[in-house]
Amino acid sequence: MGSLTPVQRFNNAKMPAPGITKTPVTGIGDDGFYMVSQLRVSLHVKKGNSVSEMMVSGFSRQQVEQVKTMEKMLAQDVAAKL
């Protein structure tokens, strides 16, 4: 993964990218955002110097909000243990 720290990679992932929607999420750790593309939904969370990513693929467009809810629940559990 090179010489970047997990927090630096998190910050890089937050930058805009063509074809990918990135939206902030609150209530988990210090910072977080959803990243939605045609292929997957992922939730990136930073708490202190730790970073986690929840990713789900293979869903229909109608399931995006359901996937986000599942990822947020998992991320809250992970963040509580950090």
PDB file of C-alpha atoms in Angstrom:
ATOM      1  CA  MET A   1       0.000   0.000   0.000  1.00  0.00           C
ATOM      2  CA  GLY A   2       2.979   2.299  -0.265  1.00  0.00           C
ATOM      3  CA  SER A   3       4.155   4.720   2.356  1.00  0.00           C
ATOM      4  CA  LEU A   4       0.805   6.390   3.068  1.00  0.00           C
ATOM      5  CA  THR A   5      -0.757   5.932   6.485  1.00  0.00           C
ATOM      6  CA  PRO A   6      -4.328   4.630   6.736  1.00  0.00           C
ATOM      7  CA  VAL A   7      -5.520   8.172   7.563  1.00  0.00           C
ATOM      8  CA  GLN A   8      -3.738   9.575   4.490  1.00  0.00           C
ATOM      9  CA  ARG A   9      -5.376   6.896   2.305  1.00  0.00           C
ATOM     10  CA  PHE A  10      -8.755   7.757   3.888  1.00  0.00           C
ATOM     11  CA  ASN A  11      -8.252  11.447   3.086  1.00  0.00           C
ATOM     12  CA  ASN A  12      -7.234  10.620  -0.500  1.00  0.00           C
ATOM     13  CA  ALA A  13     -10.329   8.439  -0.928  1.00  0.00           C
ATOM     14  CA  LYS A  14     -12.543  11.403   0.078  1.00  0.00           C
ATOM     15  CA  MET A  15     -11.392  13.414  -2.931  1.00  0.00           C
ATOM     16  CA  PRO A  16     -13.891  13.719  -5.824  1.00  0.00           C
ATOM     17  CA  ALA A  17     -13.664  11.105  -8.578  1.00  0.00           C
ATOM     18  CA  PRO A  18     -15.570  10.869 -11.875  1.00  0.00           C
ATOM     19  CA  GLY A  19     -18.516   8.462 -11.822  1.00  0.00           C
ATOM     20  CA  ILE A  20     -18.400   8.017  -8.033  1.00  0.00           C
ATOM     21  CA  THR A  21     -20.761   9.710  -5.605  1.00  0.00           C
ATOM     22  CA  LYS A  22     -19.285  10.501  -2.193  1.00  0.00           C
ATOM     23  CA  THR A  23     -21.514  11.678   0.649  1.00  0.00           C
ATOM     24  CA  PRO A  24     -20.633  12.395   4.284  1.00  0.00           C
ATOM     25  CA  VAL A  25     -22.037  10.193   7.033  1.00  0.00           C
ATOM     26  CA  THR A  26     -22.306  11.141  10.694  1.00  0.00           C
ATOM     27  CA  GLY A  27     -22.626   9.192  13.913  1.00  0.00           C
ATOM     28  CA  ILE A  28     -19.650   6.904  13.339  1.00  0.00           C
ATOM     29  CA  GLY A  29     -16.114   7.626  14.524  1.00  0.00           C
ATOM     30  CA  ASP A  30     -14.505  10.983  13.774  1.00  0.00           C
ATOM     31  CA  ASP A  31     -15.275  11.130  10.048  1.00  0.00           C
ATOM     32  CA  GLY A  32     -16.973   8.990   7.447  1.00  0.00           C
ATOM     33  CA  PHE A  33     -18.389   8.916   3.950  1.00  0.00           C
ATOM     34  CA  TYR A  34     -20.251   6.655   1.567  1.00  0.00           C
ATOM     35  CA  MET A  35     -18.773   5.975  -1.846  1.00  0.00           C
ATOM     36  CA  VAL A  36     -21.316   4.762  -4.422  1.00  0.00           C
ATOM     37  CA  SER A  37     -20.457   3.575  -7.919  1.00  0.00           C
ATOM     38  CA  GLN A  38     -22.288   1.356 -10.384  1.00  0.00           C
ATOM     39  CA  LEU A  39     -20.522  -1.694  -8.968  1.00  0.00           C
ATOM     40  CA  ARG A  40     -20.498  -1.182  -5.220  1.00  0.00           C
ATOM     41  CA  VAL A  41     -21.373   0.798  -2.135  1.00  0.00           C
ATOM     42  CA  SER A  42     -18.666   1.312   0.450  1.00  0.00           C
ATOM     43  CA  LEU A  43     -18.575   3.117   3.763  1.00  0.00           C
ATOM     44  CA  HIS A  44     -15.235   4.545   4.883  1.00  0.00           C
ATOM     45  CA  VAL A  45     -14.829   5.482   8.545  1.00  0.00           C
ATOM     46  CA  LYS A  46     -11.967   7.104  10.450  1.00  0.00           C
ATOM     47  CA  LYS A  47     -11.633   7.012  14.225  1.00  0.00           C
ATOM     48  CA  GLY A  48      -8.392   8.411  15.583  1.00  0.00           C
ATOM     49  CA  ASN A  49      -5.589   6.816  13.565  1.00  0.00           C
ATOM     50  CA  SER A  50      -7.714   3.799  12.611  1.00  0.00           C
ATOM     51  CA  VAL A  51      -9.647   3.449   9.374  1.00  0.00           C
ATOM     52  CA  SER A  52     -12.218   0.851   8.334  1.00  0.00           C
ATOM     53  CA  GLU A  53     -14.110   0.175   5.137  1.00  0.00           C
ATOM     54  CA  MET A  54     -17.364  -1.736   4.677  1.00  0.00           C
ATOM     55  CA  MET A  55     -18.048  -2.736   1.075  1.00  0.00           C
ATOM     56  CA  VAL A  56     -21.001  -4.486  -0.545  1.00  0.00           C
ATOM     57  CA  SER A  57     -21.284  -5.368  -4.220  1.00  0.00           C
ATOM     58  CA  GLY A  58     -23.737  -7.368  -6.302  1.00  0.00           C
ATOM     59  CA  PHE A  59     -26.870  -5.393  -5.420  1.00  0.00           C
ATOM     60  CA  SER A  60     -29.568  -3.708  -7.481  1.00  0.00           C
ATOM     61  CA  ARG A  61     -29.942   0.067  -7.712  1.00  0.00           C
ATOM     62  CA  GLN A  62     -33.114  -0.229  -5.623  1.00  0.00           C
ATOM     63  CA  GLN A  63     -31.090  -1.689  -2.740  1.00  0.00           C
ATOM     64  CA  VAL A  64     -28.535   1.132  -2.329  1.00  0.00           C
ATOM     65  CA  GLU A  65     -30.205   2.653   0.753  1.00  0.00           C
ATOM     66  CA  GLN A  66     -30.619  -0.783   2.335  1.00  0.00           C
ATOM     67  CA  VAL A  67     -26.924  -1.507   1.739  1.00  0.00           C
ATOM     68  CA  LYS A  68     -25.955   1.840   3.285  1.00  0.00           C
ATOM     69  CA  THR A  69     -28.013   1.032   6.392  1.00  0.00           C
ATOM     70  CA  MET A  70     -26.359  -2.382   6.785  1.00  0.00           C
ATOM     71  CA  GLU A  71     -22.888  -0.928   6.326  1.00  0.00           C
ATOM     72  CA  LYS A  72     -23.556   1.814   8.871  1.00  0.00           C
ATOM     73  CA  MET A  73     -24.704  -0.709  11.480  1.00  0.00           C
ATOM     74  CA  LEU A  74     -21.554  -2.773  10.961  1.00  0.00           C
ATOM     75  CA  ALA A  75     -19.318   0.302  11.030  1.00  0.00           C
ATOM     76  CA  GLN A  76     -20.873   1.506  14.306  1.00  0.00           C
ATOM     77  CA  ASP A  77     -20.055  -1.866  15.869  1.00  0.00           C
ATOM     78  CA  VAL A  78     -16.453  -1.743  14.584  1.00  0.00           C
ATOM     79  CA  ALA A  79     -15.915   1.880  15.671  1.00  0.00           C
ATOM     80  CA  ALA A  80     -17.215   1.099  19.173  1.00  0.00           C
ATOM     81  CA  LYS A  81     -14.437  -1.482  19.539  1.00  0.00           C
ATOM     82  CA  LEU A  82     -11.597   0.849  18.478  1.00  0.00           C
TER      83      LEU A  82
END
